[in-house]
Short mmCIF file of C-alpha atoms in Angstrom, two decimals:
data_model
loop_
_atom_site.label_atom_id
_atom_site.label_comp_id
_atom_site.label_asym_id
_atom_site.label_seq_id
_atom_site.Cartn_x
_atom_site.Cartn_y
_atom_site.Cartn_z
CA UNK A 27 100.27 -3.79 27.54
CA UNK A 28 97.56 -2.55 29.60
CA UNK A 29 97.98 1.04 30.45
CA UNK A 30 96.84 2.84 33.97
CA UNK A 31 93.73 5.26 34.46
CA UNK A 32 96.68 7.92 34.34
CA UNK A 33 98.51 7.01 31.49
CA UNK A 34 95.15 6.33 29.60
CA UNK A 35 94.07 9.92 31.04
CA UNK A 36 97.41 11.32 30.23
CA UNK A 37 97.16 10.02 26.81
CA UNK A 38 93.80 11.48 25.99
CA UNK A 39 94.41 15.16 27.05
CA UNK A 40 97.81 15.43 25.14
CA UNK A 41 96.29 14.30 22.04
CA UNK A 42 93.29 16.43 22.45
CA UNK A 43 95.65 19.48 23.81
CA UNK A 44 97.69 18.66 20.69
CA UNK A 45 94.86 18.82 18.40
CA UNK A 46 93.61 22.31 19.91
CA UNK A 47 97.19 23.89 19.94
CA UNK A 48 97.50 22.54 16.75
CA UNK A 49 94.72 24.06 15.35
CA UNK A 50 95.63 27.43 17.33
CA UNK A 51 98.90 27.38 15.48
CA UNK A 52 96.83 26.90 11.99
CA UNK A 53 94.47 30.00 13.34
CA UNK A 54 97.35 32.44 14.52
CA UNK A 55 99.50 31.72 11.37
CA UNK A 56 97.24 31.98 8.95
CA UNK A 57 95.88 35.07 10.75
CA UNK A 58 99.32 36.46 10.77
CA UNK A 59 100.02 35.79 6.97
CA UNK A 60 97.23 37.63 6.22
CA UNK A 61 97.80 40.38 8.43
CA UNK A 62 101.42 40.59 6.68
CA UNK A 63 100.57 40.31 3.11
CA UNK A 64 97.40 42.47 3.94
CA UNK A 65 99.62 45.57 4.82
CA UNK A 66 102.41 44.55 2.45
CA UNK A 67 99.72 44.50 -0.63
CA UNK A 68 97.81 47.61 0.64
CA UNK A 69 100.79 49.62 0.71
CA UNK A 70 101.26 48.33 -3.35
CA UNK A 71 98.17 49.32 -3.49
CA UNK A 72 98.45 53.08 -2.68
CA UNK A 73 102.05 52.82 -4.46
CA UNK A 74 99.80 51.79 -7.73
CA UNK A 75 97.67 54.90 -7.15
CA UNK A 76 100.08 57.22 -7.31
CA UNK A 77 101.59 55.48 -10.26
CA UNK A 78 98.22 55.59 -12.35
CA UNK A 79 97.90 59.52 -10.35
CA UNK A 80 101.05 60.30 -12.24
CA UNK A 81 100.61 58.88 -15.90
CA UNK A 82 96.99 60.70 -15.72
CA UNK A 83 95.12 57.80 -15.25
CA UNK A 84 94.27 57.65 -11.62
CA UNK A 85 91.56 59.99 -9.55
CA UNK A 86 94.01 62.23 -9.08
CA UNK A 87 95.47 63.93 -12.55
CA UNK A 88 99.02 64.32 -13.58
CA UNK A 89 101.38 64.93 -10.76
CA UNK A 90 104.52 64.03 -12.87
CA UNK A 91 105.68 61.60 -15.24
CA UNK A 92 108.13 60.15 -12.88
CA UNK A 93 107.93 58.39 -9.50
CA UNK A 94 111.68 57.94 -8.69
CA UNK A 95 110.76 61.72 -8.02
CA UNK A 96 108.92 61.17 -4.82
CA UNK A 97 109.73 58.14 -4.13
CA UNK A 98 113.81 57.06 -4.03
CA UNK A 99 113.58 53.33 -3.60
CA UNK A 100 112.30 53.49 -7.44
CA UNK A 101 115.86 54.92 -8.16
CA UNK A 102 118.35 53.20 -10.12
CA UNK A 103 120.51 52.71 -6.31
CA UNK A 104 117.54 51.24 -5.02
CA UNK A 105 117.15 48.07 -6.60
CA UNK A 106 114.09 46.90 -3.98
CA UNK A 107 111.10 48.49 -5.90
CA UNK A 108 110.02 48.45 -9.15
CA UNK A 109 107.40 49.32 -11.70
CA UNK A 110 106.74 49.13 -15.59
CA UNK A 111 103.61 50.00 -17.52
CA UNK A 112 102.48 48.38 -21.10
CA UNK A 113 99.90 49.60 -23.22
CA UNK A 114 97.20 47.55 -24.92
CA UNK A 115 100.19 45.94 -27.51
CA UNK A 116 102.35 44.88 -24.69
CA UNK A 117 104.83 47.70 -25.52
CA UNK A 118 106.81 49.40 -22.10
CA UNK A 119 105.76 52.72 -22.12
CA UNK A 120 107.79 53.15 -19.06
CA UNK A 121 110.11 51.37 -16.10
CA UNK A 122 111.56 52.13 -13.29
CA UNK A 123 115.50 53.35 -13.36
CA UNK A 124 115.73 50.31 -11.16
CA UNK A 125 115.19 48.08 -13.47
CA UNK A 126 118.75 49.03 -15.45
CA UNK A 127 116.43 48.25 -18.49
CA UNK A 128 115.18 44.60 -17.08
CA UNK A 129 112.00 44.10 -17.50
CA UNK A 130 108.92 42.78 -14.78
CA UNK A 131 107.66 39.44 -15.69
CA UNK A 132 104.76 40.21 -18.24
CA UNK A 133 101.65 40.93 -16.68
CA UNK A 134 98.34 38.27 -17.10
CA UNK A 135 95.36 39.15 -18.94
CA UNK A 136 93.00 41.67 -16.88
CA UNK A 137 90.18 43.40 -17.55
CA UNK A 138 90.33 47.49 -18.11
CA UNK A 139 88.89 48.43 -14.88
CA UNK A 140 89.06 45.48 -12.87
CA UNK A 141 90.64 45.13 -9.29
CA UNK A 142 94.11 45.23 -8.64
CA UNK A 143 95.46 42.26 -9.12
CA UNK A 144 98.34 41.05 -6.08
CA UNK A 145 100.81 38.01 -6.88
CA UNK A 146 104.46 36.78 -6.22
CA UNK A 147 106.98 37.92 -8.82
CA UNK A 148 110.74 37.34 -9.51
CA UNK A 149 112.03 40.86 -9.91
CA UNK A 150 114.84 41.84 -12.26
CA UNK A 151 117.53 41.55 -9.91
CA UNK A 152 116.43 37.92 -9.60
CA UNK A 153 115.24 38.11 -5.60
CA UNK A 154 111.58 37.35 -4.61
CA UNK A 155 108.96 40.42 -4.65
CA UNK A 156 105.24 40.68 -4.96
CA UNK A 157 103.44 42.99 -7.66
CA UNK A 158 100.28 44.46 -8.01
CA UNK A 159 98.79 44.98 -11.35
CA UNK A 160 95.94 47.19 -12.94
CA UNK A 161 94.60 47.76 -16.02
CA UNK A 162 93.48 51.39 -16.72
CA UNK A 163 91.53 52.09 -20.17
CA UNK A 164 92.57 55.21 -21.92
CA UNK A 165 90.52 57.85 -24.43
CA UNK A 166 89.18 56.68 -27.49
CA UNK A 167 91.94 58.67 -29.57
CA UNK A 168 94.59 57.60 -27.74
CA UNK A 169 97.09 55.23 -29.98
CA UNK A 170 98.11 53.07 -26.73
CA UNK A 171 95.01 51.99 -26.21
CA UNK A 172 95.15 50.92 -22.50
CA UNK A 173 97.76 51.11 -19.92
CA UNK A 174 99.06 47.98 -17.63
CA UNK A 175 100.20 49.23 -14.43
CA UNK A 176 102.61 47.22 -12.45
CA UNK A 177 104.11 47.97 -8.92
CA UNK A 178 106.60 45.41 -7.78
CA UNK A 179 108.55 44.96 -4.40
CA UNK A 180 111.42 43.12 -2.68
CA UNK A 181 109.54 40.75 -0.17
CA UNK A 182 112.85 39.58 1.55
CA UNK A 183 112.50 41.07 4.71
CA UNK A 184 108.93 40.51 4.54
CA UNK A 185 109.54 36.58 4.55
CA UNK A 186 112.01 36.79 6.72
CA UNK A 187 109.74 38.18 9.23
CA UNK A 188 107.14 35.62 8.54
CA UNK A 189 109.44 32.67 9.00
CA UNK A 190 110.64 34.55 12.30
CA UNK A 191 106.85 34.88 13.54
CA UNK A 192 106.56 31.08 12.43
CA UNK A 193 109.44 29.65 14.24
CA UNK A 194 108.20 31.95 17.08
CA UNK A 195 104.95 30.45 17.13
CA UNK A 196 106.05 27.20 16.63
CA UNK A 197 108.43 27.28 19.20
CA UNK A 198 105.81 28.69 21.96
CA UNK A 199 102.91 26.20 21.06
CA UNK A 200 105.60 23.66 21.30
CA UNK A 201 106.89 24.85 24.57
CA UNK A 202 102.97 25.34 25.52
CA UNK A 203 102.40 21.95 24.58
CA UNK A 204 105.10 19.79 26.84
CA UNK A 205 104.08 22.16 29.81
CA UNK A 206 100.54 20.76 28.80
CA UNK A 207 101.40 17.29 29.16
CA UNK A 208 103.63 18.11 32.41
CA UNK A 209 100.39 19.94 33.73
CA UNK A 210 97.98 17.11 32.99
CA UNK A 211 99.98 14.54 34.11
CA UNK A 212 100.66 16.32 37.61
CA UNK A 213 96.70 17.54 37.81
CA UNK A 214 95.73 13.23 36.77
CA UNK A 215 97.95 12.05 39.32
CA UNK A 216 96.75 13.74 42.03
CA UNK A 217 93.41 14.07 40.94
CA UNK A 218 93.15 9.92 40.67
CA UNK A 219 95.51 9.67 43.73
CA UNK A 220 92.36 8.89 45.71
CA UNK A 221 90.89 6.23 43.27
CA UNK A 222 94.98 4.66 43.54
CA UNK A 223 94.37 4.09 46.83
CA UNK A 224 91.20 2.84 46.36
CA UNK A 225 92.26 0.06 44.02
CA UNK A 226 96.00 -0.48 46.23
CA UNK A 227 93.66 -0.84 49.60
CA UNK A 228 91.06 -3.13 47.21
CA UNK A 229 93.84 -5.55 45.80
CA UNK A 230 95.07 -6.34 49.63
CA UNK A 231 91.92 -7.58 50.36
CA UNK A 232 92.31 -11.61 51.31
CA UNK A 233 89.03 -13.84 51.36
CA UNK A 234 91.35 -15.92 53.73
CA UNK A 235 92.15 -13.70 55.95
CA UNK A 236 91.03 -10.92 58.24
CA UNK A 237 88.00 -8.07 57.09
CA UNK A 238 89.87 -4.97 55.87
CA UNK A 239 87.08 -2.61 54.88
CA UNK A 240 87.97 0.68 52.54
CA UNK A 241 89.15 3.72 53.86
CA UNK A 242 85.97 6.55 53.22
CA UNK A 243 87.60 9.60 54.86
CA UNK A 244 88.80 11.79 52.42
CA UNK A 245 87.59 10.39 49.34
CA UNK A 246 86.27 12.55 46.64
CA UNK A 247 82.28 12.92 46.54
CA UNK A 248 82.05 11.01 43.27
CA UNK A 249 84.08 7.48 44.84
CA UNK A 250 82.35 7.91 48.53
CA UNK A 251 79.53 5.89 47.94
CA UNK A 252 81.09 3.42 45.96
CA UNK A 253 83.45 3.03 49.06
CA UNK A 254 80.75 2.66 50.58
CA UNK A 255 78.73 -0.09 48.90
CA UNK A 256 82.12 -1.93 48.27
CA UNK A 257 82.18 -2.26 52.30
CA UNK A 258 78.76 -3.14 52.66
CA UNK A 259 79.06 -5.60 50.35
CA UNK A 260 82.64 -6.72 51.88
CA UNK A 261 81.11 -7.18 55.34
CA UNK A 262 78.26 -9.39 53.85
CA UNK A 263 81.06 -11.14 51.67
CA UNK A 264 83.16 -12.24 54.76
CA UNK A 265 80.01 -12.88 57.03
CA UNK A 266 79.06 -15.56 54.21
CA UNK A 267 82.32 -17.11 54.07
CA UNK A 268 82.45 -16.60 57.70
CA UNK A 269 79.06 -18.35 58.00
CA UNK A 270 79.93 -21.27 55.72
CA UNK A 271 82.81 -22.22 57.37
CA UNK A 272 81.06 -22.13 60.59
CA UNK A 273 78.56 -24.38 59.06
CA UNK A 274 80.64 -26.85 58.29
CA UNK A 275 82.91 -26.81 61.03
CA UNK A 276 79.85 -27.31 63.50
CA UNK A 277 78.77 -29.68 61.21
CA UNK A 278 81.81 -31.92 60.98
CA UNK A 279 81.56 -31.09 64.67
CA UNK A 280 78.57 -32.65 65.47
CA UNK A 281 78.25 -35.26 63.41
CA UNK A 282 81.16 -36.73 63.72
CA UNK A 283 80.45 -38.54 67.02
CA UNK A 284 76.59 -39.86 65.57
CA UNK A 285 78.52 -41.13 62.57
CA UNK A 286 80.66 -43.17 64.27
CA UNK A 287 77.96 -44.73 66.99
CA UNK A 288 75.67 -45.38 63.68
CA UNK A 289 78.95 -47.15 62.11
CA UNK A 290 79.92 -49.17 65.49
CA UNK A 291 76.09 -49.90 65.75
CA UNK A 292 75.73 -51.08 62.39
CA UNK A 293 79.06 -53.53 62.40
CA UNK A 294 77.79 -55.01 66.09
CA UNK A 295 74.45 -55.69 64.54
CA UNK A 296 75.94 -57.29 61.74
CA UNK A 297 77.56 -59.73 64.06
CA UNK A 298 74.73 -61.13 65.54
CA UNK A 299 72.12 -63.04 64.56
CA UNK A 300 69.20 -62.58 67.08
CA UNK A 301 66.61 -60.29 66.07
CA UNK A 302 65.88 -58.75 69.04
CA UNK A 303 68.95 -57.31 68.88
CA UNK A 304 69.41 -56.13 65.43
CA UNK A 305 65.90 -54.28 66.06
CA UNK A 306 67.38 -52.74 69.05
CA UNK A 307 70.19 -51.69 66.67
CA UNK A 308 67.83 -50.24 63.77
CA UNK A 309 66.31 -48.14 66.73
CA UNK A 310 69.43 -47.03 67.96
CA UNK A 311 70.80 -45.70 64.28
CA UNK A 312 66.95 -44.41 63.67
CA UNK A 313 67.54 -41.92 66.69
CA UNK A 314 70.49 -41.10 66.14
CA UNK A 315 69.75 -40.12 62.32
CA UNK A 316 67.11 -37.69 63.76
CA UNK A 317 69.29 -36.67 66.26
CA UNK A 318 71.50 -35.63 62.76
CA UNK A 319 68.61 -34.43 61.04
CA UNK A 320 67.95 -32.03 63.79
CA UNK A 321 71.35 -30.81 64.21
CA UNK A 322 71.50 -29.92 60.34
CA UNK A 323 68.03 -28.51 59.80
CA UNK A 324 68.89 -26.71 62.66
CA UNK A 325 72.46 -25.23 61.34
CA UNK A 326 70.51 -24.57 58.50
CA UNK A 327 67.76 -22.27 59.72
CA UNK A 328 70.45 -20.52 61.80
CA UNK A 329 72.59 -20.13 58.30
CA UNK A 330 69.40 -18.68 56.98
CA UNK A 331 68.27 -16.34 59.57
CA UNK A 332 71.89 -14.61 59.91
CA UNK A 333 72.41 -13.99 56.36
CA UNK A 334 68.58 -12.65 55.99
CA UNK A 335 67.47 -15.58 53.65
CA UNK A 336 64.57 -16.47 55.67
CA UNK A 337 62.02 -12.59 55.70
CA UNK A 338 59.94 -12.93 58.98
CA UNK A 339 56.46 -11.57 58.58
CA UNK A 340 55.00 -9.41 61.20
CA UNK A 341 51.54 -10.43 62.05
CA UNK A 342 49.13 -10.27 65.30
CA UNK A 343 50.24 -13.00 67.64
CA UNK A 344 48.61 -13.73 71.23
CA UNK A 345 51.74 -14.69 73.60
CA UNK A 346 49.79 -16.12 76.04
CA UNK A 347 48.11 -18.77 73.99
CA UNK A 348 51.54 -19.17 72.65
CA UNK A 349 53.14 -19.79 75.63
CA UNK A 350 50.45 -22.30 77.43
CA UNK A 351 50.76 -24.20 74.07
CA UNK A 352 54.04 -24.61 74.46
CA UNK A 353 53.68 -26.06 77.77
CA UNK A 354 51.19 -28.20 76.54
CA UNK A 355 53.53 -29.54 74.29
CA UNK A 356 56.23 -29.93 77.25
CA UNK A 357 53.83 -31.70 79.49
CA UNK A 358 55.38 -35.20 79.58
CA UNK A 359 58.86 -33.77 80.75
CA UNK A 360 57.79 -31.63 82.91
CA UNK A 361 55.38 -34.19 84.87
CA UNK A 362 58.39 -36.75 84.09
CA UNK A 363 60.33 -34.16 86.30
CA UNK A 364 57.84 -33.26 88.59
CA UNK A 365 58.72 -29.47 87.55
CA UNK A 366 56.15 -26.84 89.01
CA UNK A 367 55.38 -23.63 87.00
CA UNK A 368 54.46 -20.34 88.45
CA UNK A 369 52.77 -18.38 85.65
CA UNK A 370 52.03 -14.73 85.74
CA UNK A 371 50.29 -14.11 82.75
CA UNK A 372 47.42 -11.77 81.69
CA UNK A 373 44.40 -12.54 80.10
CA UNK A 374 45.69 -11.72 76.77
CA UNK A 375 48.80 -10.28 75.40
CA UNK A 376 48.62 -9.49 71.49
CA UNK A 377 51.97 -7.87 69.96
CA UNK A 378 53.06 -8.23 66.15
CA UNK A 379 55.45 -10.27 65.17
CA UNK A 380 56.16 -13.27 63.42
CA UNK A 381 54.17 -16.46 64.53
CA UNK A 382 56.37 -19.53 63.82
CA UNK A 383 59.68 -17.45 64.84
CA UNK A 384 57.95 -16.37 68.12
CA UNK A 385 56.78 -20.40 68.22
CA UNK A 386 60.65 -21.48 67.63
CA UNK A 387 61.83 -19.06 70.65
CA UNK A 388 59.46 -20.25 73.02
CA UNK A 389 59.55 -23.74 72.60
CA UNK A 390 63.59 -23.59 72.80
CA UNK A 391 63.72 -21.76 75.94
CA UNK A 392 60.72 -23.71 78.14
CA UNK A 393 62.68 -26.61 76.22
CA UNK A 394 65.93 -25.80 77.63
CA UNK A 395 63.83 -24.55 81.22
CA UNK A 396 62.39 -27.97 81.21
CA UNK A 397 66.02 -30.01 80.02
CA UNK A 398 68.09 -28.38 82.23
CA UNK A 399 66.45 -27.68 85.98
CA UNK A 400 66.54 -30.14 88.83
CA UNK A 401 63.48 -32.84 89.45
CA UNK A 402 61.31 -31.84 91.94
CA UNK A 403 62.33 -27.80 91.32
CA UNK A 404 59.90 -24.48 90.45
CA UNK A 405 60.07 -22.81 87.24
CA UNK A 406 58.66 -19.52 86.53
CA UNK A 407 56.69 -17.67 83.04
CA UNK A 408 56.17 -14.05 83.94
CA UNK A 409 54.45 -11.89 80.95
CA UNK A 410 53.85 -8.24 81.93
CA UNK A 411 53.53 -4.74 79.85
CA UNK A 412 56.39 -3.08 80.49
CA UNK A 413 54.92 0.24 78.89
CA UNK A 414 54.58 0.02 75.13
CA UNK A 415 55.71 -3.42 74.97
CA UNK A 416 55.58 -6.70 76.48
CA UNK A 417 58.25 -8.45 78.10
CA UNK A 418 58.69 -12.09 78.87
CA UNK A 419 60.79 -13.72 81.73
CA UNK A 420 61.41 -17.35 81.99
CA UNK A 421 63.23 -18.61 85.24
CA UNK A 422 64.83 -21.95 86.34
CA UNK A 423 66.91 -23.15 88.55
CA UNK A 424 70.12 -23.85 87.34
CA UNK A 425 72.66 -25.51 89.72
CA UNK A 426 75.14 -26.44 87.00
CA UNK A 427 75.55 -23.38 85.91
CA UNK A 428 78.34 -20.67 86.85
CA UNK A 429 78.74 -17.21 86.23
CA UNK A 430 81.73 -18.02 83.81
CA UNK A 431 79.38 -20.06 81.73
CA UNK A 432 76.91 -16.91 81.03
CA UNK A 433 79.15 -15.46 78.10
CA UNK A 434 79.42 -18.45 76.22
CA UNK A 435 75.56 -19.69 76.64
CA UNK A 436 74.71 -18.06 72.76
CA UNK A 437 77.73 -20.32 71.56
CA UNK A 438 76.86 -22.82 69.08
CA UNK A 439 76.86 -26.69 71.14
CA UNK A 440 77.81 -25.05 74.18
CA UNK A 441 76.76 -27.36 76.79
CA UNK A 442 78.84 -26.52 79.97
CA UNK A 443 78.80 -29.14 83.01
CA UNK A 444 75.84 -31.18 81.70
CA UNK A 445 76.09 -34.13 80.20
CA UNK A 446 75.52 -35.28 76.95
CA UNK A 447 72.00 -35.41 75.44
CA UNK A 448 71.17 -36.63 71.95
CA UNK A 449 67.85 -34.88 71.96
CA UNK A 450 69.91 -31.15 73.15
CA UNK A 451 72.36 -30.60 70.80
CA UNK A 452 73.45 -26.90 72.70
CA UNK A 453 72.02 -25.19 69.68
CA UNK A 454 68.38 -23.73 71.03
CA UNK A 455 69.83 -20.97 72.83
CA UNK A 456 72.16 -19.76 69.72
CA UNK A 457 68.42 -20.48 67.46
CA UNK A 458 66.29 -18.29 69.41
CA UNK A 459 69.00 -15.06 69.83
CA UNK A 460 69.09 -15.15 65.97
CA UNK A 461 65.14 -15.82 65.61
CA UNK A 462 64.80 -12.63 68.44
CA UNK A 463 67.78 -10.51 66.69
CA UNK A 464 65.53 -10.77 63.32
CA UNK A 465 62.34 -9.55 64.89
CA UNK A 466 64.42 -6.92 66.80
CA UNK A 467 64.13 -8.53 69.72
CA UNK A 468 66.18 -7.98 72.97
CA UNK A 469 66.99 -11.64 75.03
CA UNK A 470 69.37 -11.06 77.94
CA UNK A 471 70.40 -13.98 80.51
CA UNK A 472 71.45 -13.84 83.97
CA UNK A 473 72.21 -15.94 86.81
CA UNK A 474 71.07 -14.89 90.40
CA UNK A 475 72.89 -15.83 93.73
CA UNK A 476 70.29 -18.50 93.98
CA UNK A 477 71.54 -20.18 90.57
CA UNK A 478 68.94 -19.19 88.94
CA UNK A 479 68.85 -18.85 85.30
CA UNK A 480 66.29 -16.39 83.96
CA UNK A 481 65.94 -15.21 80.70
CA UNK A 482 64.55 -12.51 79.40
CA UNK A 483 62.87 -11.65 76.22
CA UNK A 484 61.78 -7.88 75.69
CA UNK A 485 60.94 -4.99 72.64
CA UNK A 486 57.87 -6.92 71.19
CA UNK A 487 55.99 -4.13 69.23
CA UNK A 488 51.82 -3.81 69.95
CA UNK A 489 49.42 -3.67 68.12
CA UNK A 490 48.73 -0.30 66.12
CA UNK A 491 45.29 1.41 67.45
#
């Protein structure tokens, strides 16, 4: 079972909470048993003193032979505190009248001198106490030898204490621990609320459908840029698909109608017999496969050029050389046509930008000038600075046109009122808007009164000084 960022997160804090509580608990209670036992044995200790004080002994002399004297609890009605001494042969020399004539257990082997020694002892009335034990060395013409001083008390109430400050502490790390996990389970869910709604927003994304990007306002610092990127990368996602299907919609599009003249073509030829004919046919199907091969290479480069495939290379280019080339190039159609051009164009006109994209534009729109207006009509090439930059106008007359038709001139295969042409596919216009978009290039069209097309073709950077 795959768990969630927030049970995963929830997970890892309560064990690690766990583990420091835990180890809290370890630190306080041991702390605390040592605390307790501390007091409990110093207070056997100062109980020993006096002992040893008052068989002459201790630092301070003989005070009395007797300790029940000062201190009750060693009475025989006490029955909580004890004490018995030995000398060197493990003889009592003396107990307390609490003992009813018990004895303590019998004390280890110690050193004369040594520490007191403090350990848990079953008393003579059979409960739980804890003694302390010392070994005091006596003159060298005294028959006893040494003296073995033990103190002994009831530690009852002293466990009973501890076990209450266990359960106590036990109970409150406990308590401390499930208002943990309550805690970090509130702060993780609303501190990954955010990166929920990330992945909920994310998972109703549909390649099929329509572009949904991700929501940046009011995302944490830390998933902003991701946000970010994801969108970026979204919107070039969908403008691939986008531009695929295009592709091969136009495609199936275009091609559909050459397919089937090359197919008629072929099965007419192959009914015939005179050669005349069939060569007629081969030339028929070889124009119309370049009429194909144009369409596609053309797709193509426009496939290329929107999704940034294709890097155009700035360079110094001279537009006015450019441009009389061009006409050069469109000399039989335009004498075919008897179409006049009025050219305003300075000497020279040097800008950077990219050479064969600049190429592509221009021959596309005198192309299209030169297609599309009347025999016997005036075209027009102006090329003026328009202060730091050049801009180009191309004019034609266009009596097919209509002002309807100017928003849908960039469409791919748009052809409007004219008829069909094998060698104008309605794709030039579309090719040089994405060739001038990549350059950062402004083209606008317009249509005058006079229907008159003119296009225009501005933001071509000059040269640097």
């Amino acid at each position: 079972m795959r768990l969630s960022f927030v049970d995963q997160l929830s997970v890892l804090l309560t064990v690690l909470l766990g583990i420091i509580l835990s180890t809290l608990f370890w630190f306080v209670d041991v702390r605390i048993d040592a605390e307790l036992y501390g007091r409990f044995d110093r207070g056997l200790q100062n109980r020993l003193n006096l002992l040893a004080d008052m068989q002459g002994v201790g630092a301070g002399g003989v005070k009395s032979n007797r300790l029940e004297r000062w201190l009750p609890e060693y009475a025989e009605q006490g029955h909580t505190a004890f004490y018995q001494i030995w000398d060197a042969q493990g003889a009592t020399v003396a107990r307390s009248e609490s003992s009813n004539g018990r004895d303590l257990p019998a004390p280890p082997a110690l050193e004369p001198g040594a520490p007191a020694l403090f350990y848990d002892v079953v008393l003579p009335d059979g409960h739980d106490g804890r003694a302390a034990l010392r070994r005091y060395a006596l003159p060298a013409g005294d028959s006893r030898g040494s003296l073995s001083l033990m103190i002994a008390e009831e530690r009852t109430s002293l466990d009973a204490l501890e076990r209450s400050l266990h359960f106590a502490l036990l109970g409150g790390t406990a308590l401390a621990l499930v208002l943990a996990i309550i805690a970090v389970r509130w702060v993780a869910v609303r501190t990954l609320a955010p990166l929920q709604r990330l992945g909920e927003a994310a998972s109703k994304i549909d390649p099929d459908g329509k572009l949904n990007t991700l929501e940046v306002q009011g995302l944490p610092a830390e998933l902003a840029p991701m946000a970010d990127k994801i969108n970026v990368l979204l919107e070039r996602l969908f403008a691939t698909i986008a531009r695929e299907r295009r592709y091969a919609r136009d495609l199936a599009h275009e091609l559909r109608t050459p397919m089937a003249e090359t197919r008629a073509i072929a099965e007419v030829a192959l009914l015939t017999g005179d050669h005349e004919a069939l060569r007629h046919s081969l030339t028929e199907i070889a124009a119309i496969g370049a009429e194909m091969q144009r369409v596609v290479e053309t797709l193509l480069m426009l496939a290329r050029y929107e999704a940034g495939m294709d890097r155009l290379i700035a360079e110094p280019v001279e537009l006015v050389a450019l441009v009389r080339a061009q006409l050069r190039r469109l000399d039989d159609g335009i004498r075919g046509k008897r179409i006049r051009f009025v050219l305003s164009l300075p000497q020279e006109a040097w800008v950077l930008a990219d050479a064969s994209a600049c190429e592509r534009i221009l021959s596309n729109l005198l192309g299209n000038a030169v297609a599309h207006a009347p025999e016997n009509s005036v075209a027009s090439i102006d090329l003026f600075d328009k202060g730091g930059g050049y801009q180009l106008l191309i004019g034609n007359a266009a009596p097919r046109l209509r002002s309807d038709d100017m928003a849908q001139l960039s469409g791919r295969f748009y052809r409007g009122d004219a008829p069909p042409n094998r060698h104008h596919a309605g794709l030039g216009l579309a090719l040089a808007l994405a060739l001038a978009k990549a350059q950062g290039l402004a083209m606008q069209w317009q249509l005058d009164e006079g229907l008159r097309f003119q296009v225009s073709l501005r933001g071509f950077a000059p040269l640097p000084d």
